[in-house]
Short mmCIF file of C-alpha atoms in Angstrom, two decimals:
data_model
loop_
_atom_site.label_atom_id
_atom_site.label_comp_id
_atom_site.label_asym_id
_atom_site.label_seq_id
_atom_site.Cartn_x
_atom_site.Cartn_y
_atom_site.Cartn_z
CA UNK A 1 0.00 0.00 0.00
CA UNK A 2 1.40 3.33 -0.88
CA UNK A 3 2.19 4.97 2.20
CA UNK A 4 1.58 8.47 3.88
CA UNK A 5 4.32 9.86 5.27
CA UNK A 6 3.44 11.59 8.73
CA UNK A 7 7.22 12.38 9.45
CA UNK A 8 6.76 16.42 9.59
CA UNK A 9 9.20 18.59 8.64
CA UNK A 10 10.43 21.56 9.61
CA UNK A 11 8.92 24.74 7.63
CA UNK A 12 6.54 24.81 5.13
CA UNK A 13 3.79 27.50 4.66
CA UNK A 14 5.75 29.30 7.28
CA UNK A 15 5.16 26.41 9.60
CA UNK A 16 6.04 22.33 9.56
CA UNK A 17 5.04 20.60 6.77
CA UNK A 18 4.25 16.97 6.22
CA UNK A 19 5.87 16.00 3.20
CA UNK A 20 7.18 17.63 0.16
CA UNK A 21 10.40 17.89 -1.89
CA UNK A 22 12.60 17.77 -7.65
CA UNK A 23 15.43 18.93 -13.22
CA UNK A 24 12.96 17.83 -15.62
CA UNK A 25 12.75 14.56 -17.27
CA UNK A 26 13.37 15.57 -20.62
CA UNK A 27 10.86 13.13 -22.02
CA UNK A 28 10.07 14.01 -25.54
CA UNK A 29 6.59 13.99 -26.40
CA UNK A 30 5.36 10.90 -28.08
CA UNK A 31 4.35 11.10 -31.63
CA UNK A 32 0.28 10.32 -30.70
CA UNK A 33 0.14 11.08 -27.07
CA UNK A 34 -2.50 9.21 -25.52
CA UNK A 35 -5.27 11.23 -23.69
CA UNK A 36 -4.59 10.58 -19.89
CA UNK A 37 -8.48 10.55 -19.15
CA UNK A 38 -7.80 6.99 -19.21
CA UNK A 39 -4.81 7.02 -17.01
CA UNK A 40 -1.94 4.63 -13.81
CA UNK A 41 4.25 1.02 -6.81
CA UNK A 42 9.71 2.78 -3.58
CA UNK A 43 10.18 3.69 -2.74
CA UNK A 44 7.58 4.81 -0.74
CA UNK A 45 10.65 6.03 0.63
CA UNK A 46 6.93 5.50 0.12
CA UNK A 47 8.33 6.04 3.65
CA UNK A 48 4.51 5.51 5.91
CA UNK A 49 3.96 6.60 9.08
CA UNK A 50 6.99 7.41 10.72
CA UNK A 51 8.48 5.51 7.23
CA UNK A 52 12.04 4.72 5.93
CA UNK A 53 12.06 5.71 2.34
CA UNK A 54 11.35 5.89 1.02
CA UNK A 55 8.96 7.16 -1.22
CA UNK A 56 8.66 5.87 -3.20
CA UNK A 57 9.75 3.22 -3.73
CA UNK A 58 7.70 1.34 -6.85
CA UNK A 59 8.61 -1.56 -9.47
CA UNK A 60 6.48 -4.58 -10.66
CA UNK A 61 7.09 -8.21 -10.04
CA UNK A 62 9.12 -10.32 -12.15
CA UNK A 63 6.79 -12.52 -14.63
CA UNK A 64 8.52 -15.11 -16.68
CA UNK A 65 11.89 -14.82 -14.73
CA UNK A 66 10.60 -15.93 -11.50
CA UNK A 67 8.80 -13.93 -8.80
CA UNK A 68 10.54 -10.33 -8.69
CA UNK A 69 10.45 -8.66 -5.73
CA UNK A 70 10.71 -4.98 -6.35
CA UNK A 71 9.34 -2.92 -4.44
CA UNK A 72 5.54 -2.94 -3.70
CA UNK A 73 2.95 -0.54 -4.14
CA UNK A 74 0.38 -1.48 -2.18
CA UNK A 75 -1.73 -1.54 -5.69
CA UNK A 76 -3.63 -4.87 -7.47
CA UNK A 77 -1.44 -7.36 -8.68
CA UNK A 78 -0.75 -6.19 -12.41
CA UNK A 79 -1.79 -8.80 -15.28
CA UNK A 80 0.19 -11.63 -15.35
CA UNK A 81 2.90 -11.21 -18.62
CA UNK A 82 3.57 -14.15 -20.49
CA UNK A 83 5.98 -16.49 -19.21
CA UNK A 84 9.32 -16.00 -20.94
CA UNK A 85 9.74 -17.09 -23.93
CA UNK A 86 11.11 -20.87 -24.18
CA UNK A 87 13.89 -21.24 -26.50
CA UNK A 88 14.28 -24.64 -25.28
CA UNK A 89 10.60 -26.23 -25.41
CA UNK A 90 11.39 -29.48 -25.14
CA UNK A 91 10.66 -31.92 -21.86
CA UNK A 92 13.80 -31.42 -20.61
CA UNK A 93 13.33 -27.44 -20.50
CA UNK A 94 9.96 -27.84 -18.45
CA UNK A 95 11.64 -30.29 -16.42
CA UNK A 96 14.01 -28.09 -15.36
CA UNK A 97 11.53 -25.44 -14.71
CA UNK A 98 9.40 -27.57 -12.64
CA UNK A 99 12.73 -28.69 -10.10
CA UNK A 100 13.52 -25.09 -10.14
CA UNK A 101 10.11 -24.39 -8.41
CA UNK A 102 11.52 -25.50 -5.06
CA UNK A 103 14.50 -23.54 -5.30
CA UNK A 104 12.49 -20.54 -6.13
CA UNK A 105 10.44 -21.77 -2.45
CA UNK A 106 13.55 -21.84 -0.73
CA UNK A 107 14.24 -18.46 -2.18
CA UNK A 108 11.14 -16.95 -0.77
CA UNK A 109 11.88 -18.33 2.38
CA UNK A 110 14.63 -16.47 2.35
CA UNK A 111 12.96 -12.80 1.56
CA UNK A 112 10.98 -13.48 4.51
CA UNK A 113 13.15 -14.59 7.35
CA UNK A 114 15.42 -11.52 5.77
CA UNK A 115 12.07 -9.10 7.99
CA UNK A 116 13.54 -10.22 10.76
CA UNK A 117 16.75 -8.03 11.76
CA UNK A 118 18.43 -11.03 14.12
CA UNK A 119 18.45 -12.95 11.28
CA UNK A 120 20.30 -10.56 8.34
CA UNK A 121 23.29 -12.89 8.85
CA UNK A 122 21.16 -16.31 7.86
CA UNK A 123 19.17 -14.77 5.36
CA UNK A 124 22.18 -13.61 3.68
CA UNK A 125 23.73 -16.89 3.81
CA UNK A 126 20.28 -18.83 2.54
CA UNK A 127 20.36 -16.29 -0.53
CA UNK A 128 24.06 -17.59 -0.78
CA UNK A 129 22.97 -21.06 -1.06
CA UNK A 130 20.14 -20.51 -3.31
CA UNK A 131 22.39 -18.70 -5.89
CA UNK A 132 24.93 -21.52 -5.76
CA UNK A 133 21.93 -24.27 -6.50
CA UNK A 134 20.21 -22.09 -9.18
CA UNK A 135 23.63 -21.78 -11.24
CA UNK A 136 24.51 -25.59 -10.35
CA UNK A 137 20.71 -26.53 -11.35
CA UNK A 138 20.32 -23.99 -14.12
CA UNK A 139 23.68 -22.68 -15.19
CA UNK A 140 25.38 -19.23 -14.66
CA UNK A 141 23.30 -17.22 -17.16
CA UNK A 142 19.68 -17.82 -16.76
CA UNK A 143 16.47 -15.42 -15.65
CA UNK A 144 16.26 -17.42 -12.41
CA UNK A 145 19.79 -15.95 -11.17
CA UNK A 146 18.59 -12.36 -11.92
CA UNK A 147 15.78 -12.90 -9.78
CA UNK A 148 17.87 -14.49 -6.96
CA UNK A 149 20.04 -11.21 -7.51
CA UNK A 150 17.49 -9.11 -7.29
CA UNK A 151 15.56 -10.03 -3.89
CA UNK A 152 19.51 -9.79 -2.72
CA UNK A 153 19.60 -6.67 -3.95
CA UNK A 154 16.00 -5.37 -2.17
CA UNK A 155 17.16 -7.64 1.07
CA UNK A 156 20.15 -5.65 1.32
CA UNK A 157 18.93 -2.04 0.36
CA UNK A 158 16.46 -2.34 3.23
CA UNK A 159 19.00 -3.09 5.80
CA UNK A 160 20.94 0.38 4.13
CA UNK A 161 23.76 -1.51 2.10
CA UNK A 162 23.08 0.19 -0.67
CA UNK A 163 26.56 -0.26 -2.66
CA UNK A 164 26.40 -3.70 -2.11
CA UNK A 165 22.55 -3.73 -3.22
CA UNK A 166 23.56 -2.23 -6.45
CA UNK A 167 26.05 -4.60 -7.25
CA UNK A 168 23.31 -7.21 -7.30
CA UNK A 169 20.99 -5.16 -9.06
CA UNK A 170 23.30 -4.24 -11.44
CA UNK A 171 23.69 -8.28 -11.79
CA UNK A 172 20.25 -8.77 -12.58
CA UNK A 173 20.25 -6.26 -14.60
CA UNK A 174 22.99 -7.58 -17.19
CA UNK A 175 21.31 -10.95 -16.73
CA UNK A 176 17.36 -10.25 -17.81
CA UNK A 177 18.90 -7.85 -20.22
CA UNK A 178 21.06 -11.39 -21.89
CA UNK A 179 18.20 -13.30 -21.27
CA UNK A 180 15.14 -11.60 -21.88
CA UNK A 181 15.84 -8.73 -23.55
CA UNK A 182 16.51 -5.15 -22.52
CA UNK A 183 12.68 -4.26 -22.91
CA UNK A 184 11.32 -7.00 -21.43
CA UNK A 185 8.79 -6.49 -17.89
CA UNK A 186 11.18 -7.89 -15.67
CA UNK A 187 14.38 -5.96 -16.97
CA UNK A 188 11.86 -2.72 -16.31
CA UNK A 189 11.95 -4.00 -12.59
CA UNK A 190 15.04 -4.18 -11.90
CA UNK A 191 15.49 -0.49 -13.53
CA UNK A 192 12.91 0.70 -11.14
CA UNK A 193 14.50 -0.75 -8.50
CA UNK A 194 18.24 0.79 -9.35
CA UNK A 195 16.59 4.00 -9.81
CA UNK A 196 14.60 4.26 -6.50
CA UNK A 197 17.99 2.96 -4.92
CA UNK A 198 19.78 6.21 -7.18
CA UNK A 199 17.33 8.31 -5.63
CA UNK A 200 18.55 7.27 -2.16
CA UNK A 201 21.65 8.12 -2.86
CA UNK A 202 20.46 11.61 -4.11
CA UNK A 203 21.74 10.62 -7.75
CA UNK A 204 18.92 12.12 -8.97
CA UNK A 205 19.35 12.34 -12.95
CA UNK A 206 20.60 8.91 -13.32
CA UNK A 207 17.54 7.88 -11.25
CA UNK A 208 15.27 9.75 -13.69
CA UNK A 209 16.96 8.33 -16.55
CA UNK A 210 16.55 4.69 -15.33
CA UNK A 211 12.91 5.72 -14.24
CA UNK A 212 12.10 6.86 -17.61
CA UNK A 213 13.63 3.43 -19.30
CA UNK A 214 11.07 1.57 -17.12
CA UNK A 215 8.02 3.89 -17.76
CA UNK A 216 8.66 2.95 -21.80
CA UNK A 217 8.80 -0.62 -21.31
CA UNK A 218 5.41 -0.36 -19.28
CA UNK A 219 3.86 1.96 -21.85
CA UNK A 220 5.18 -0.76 -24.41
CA UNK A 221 4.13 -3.94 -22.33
CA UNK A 222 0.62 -2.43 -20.71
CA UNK A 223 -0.33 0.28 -22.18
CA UNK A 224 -1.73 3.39 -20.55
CA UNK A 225 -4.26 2.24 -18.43
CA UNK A 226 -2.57 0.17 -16.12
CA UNK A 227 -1.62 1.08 -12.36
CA UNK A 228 2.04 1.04 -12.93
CA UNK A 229 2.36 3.47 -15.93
CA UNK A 230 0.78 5.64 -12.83
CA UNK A 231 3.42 4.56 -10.42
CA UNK A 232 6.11 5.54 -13.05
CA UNK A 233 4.94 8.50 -13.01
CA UNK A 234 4.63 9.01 -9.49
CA UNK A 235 8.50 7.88 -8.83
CA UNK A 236 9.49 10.51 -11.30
CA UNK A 237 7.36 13.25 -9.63
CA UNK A 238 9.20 12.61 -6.05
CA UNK A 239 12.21 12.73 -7.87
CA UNK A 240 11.84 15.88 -9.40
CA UNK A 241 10.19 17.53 -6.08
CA UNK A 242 13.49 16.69 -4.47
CA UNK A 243 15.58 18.33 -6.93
CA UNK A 244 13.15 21.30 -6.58
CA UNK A 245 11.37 21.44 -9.62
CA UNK A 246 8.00 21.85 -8.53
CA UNK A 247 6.63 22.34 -12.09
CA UNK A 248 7.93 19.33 -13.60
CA UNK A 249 6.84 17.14 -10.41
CA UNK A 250 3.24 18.50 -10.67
CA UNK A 251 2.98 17.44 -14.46
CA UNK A 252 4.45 13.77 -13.12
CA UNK A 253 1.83 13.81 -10.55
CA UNK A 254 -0.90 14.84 -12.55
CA UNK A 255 -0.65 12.27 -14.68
CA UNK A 256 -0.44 9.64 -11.92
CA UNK A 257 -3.52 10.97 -10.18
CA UNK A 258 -5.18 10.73 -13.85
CA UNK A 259 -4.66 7.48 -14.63
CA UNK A 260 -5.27 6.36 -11.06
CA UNK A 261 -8.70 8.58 -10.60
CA UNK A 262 -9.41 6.38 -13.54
CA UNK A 263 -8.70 3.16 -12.20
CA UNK A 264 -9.44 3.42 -8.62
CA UNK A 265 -11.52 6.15 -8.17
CA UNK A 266 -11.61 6.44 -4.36
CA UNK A 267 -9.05 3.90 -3.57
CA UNK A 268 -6.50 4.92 -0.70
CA UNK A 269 -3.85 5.32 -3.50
CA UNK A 270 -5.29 7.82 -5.02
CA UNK A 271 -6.08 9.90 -1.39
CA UNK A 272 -1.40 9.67 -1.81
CA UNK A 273 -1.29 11.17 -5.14
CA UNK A 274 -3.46 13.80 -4.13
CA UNK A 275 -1.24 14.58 -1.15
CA UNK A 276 1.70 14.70 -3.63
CA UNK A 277 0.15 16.85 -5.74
CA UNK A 278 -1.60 19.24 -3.36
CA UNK A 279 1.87 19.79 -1.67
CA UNK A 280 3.49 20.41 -5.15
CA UNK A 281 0.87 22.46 -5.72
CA UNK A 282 0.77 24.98 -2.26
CA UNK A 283 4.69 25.01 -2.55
CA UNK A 284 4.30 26.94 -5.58
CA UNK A 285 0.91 28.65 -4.24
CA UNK A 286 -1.56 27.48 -5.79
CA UNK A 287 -3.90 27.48 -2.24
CA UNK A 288 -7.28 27.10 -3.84
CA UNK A 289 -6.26 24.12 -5.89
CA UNK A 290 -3.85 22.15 -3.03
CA UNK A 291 -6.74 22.69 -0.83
CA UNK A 292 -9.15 21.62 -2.90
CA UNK A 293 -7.06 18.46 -3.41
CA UNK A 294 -6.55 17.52 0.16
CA UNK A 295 -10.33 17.86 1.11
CA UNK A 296 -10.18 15.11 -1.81
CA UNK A 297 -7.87 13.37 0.19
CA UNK A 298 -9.88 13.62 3.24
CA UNK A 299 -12.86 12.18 2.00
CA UNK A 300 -11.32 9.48 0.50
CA UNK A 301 -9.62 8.23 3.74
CA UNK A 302 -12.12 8.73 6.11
CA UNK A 303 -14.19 6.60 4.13
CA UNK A 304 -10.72 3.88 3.81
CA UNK A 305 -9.29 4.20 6.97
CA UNK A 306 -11.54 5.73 9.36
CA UNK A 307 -11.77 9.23 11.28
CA UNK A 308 -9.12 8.32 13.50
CA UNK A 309 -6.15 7.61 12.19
CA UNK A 310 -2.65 9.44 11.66
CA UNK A 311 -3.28 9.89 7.33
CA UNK A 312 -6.36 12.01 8.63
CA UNK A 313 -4.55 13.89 10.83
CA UNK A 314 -1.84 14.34 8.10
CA UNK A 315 -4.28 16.40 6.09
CA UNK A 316 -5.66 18.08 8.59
CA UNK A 317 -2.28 19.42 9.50
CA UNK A 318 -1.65 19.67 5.51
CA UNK A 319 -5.00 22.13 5.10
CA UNK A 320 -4.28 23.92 8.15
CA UNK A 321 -0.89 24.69 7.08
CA UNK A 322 -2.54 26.42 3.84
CA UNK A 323 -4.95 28.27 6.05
CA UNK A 324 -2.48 29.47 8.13
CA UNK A 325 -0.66 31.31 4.95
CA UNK A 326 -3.55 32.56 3.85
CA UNK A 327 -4.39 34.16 6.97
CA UNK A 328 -7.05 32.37 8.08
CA UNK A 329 -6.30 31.50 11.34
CA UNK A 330 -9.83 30.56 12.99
CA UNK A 331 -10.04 28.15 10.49
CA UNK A 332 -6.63 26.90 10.72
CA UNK A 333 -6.46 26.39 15.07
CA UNK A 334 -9.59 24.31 14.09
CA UNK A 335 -7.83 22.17 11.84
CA UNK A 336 -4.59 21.84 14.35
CA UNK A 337 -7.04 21.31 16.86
CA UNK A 338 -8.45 18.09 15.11
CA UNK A 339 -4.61 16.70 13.85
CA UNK A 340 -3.86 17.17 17.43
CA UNK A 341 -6.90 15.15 18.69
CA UNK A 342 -6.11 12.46 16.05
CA UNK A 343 -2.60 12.08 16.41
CA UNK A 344 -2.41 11.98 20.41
CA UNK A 345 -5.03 9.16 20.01
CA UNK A 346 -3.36 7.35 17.03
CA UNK A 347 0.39 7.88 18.02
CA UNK A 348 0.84 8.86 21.55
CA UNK A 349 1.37 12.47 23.30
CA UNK A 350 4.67 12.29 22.76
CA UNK A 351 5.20 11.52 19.29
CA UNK A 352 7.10 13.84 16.93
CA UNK A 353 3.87 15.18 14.88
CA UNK A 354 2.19 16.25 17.81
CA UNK A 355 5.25 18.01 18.57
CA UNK A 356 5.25 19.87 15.22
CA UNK A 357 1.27 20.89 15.61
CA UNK A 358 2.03 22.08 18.72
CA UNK A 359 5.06 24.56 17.32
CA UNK A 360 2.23 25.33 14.21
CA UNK A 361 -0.22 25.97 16.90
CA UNK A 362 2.18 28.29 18.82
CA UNK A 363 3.24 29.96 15.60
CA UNK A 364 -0.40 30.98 15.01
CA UNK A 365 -1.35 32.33 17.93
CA UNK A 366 1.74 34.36 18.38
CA UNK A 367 0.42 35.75 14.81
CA UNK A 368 -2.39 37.21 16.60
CA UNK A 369 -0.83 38.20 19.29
CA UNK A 370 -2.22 35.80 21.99
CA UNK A 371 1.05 35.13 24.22
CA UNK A 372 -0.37 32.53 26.50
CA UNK A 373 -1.77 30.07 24.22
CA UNK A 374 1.56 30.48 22.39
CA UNK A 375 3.54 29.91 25.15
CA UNK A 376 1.76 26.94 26.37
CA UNK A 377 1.85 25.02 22.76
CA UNK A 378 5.65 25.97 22.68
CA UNK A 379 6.32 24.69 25.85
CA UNK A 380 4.42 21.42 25.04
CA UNK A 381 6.81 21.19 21.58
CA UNK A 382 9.61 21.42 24.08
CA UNK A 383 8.59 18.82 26.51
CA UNK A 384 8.16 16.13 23.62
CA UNK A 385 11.32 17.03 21.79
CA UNK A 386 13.45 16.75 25.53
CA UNK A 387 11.35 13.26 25.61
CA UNK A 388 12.78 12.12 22.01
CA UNK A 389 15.83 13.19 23.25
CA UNK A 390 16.14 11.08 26.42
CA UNK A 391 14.38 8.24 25.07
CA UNK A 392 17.28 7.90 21.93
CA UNK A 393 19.97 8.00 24.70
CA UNK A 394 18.47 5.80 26.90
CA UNK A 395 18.06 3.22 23.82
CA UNK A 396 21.78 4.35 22.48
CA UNK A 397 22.83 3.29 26.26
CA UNK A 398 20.84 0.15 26.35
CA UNK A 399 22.41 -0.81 22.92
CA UNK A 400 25.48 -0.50 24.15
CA UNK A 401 25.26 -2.57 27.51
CA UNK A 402 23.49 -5.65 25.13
CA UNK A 403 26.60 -5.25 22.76
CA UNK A 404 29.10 -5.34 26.06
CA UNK A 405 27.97 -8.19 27.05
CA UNK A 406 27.28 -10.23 23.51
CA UNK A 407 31.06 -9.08 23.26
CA UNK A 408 31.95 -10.13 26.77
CA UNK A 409 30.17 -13.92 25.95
CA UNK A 410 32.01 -13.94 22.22
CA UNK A 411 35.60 -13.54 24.34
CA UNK A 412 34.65 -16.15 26.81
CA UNK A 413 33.22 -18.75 24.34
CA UNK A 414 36.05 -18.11 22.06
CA UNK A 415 39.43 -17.74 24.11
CA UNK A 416 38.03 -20.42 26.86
CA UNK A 417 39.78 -23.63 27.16
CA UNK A 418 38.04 -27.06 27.69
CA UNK A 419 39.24 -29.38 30.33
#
């Protein structure tokens, strides 16, 4: 599920913002542009809730290579694509194909135990393993492999090992490129996936430009009216609104929201895109239309997720922030008033959100000149942020004395001497 990032930041509208941030694409026009009334995955660092990154964060499954594990979206399952192309027919081929089904098991096994952080050392080794018996079973160059590479590559850019992620991806990449073609689906996955890892790194233009490789493919393999021409689209807008280019991200995000509208209609996933957008949107102020898009937003997950729950109190914050530049301040406080209410439910009093209504709240009132209110909602921001503070070195501390003492065992077990 695409996720809403709740993380606030530090200004926006004058005030903390909840999510924004893009050099254009340089996409030439096609020759018959298709009308995007028909319409639509991070990395995000999608980033939810209090989320990684990772927006975004979006690629399709593998097809006829195996089961590709790029990164979700939260969205359907996309039509199955044909299974690759079999140069070999013949029994032997399919028998091959069917023993490779429990490797392929043993592989997912893998992805999952590699959730768990205690075990980043086995999964590691169990991808190991499975490489080694796909190239014994299969040989060195075969679609299998660039799967195996691939859910190495995602299993290590979670856990932040992103160099040593790209050297797999860029493995699977070579390999569904030899085997299946450089426009095949799966090769488009793995593109998304070294460009969502590019934009990680904050290599921005050659994330676009392996972004834009994968958005063809789709175009080629789906055509418009699929979910993850939409979620092409949508990587390339967060790209762009980190470089700064507001303009260019709001044309990415457009489209997404088209061809999603289209699909979903009033689907969670389109409630995101309309956050995107209506951030874009009020960075370059254009009020009337951002808030017009987050009331869209609103209604959408209230009717998803229910009233109480931190994506509501996301756009409440969102449409308060507009308020609040516009002057309206009545109708802002309301609006902080309700994120507050939502958020202290949803995520606790001492969460880092409420902490940034709070400092909107005091910001407002100080506007208007009403010293105790402002006071009181800036002395609240303090008390959280002192909280965060002492709760990371507590945990820092506590890390610490658990690796002491692991260390303290390893030197025991390793120097001692048996009788």
């Amino acid at each position: 599920m695409l996720h809403m990032e709740s993380a606030l930041g530090e200004d926006g509208g004058g005030d903390d913002d909840a999510d924004t941030n893009s050099t254009k694409t340089g996409r030439k026009p096609k020759a018959n542009p298709v009308k995007f009334a028909v319409p639509e995955s991070s990395s995000f660092k999608s980033d939810e809730g209090d989320r990684k990154v990772r927006m975004s964060l979006f690629a399709s499954g593998s097809s006829g290579g195996g089961d590709c594990q790029a990164e979700s979206t939260g969205l359907p399952p996309r039509p199955s694509v044909a299974l690759l192309s079999r140069r070999n027919s013949n029994a032997s081929w399919d028998y091959k194909r069917r023993k490779s089904t429990l490797l392929k098991a043993y592989q997912n096994v893998a992805a999952k135990c590699s959730q768990e952080d205690e075990w980043h050392t086995g999964a590691i080794q169990l991808f190991e393993r499975t490489k080694e018996s796909l190239e014994k079973e299969l040989g060195p160059d075969h679609p299998d492999l660039a799967t195996a590479s691939n859910n190495m590559g995602n299993f290590l850019r979670t856990n932040g090992e992103l160099d040593e992620a790209m050297e797999h991806y860029v493995r699977a990449k070579d390999l569904f490129e030899q085997c299946l073609g450089a426009e095949h689906i799966d090769t488009a996955a793995v593109y998304v996936n070294i460009g969502n890892l590019l934009q990680e790194r904050e290599e921005y233009l050659e994330a676009l430009e392996f972004h834009e490789q994968a958005l063809d493919i789709k175009e080629s393999e789906y055509g418009m009216d699929h979910p993850d021409i939409g979620a092409a689209y949508l990587n390339m807008g967060q790209i762009l609104e980190l470089q700064g280019d507001y303009i260019g991200a709001v044309a990415m995000f457009d489209k997404a929201l088209e061809i999603w509208e289209h699909l979903y209609n009033e689907d969670s996933d389109v409630a995101y895109v309309c956050e995107k957008l209506a951030k874009a949107l009020q960075t370059l102020g254009d009020f009337h239309r951002s808030l017009k898009l987050h009331k869209k937003a609103l209604y959408i997950w209230e009717k998803s997720v229910g009233a109480n729950h931190p994506n509501i109190a996301t756009t409440y914050f969102n449409m308060a922030n507009i308020l609040q530049a516009e002057g309206n301040v009545d109708d802002a406080v309301e609006l902080y008033k309700r994120a507050l209410k939502v958020c202290e439910r949803t995520l606790g009093p001492n969460h880092a959100m409420v902490a940034s209504i709070c400092k909107n709240m005091s910001q407002v009132y100080k506007s208007v000149g009403d010293v105790q209110n402002s006071m009181d909602y800036f002395d609240k921001t303090l008390r959280i942020r002192e909280h965060a503070i002492s709760s990371l070195l507590a945990g820092q501390a506590h890390a610490q004395r658990k690796a002491m003492v692991f260390a303290d065992k390893t030197a025991k077990d390793t120097f001692s001497i048996e009788e």
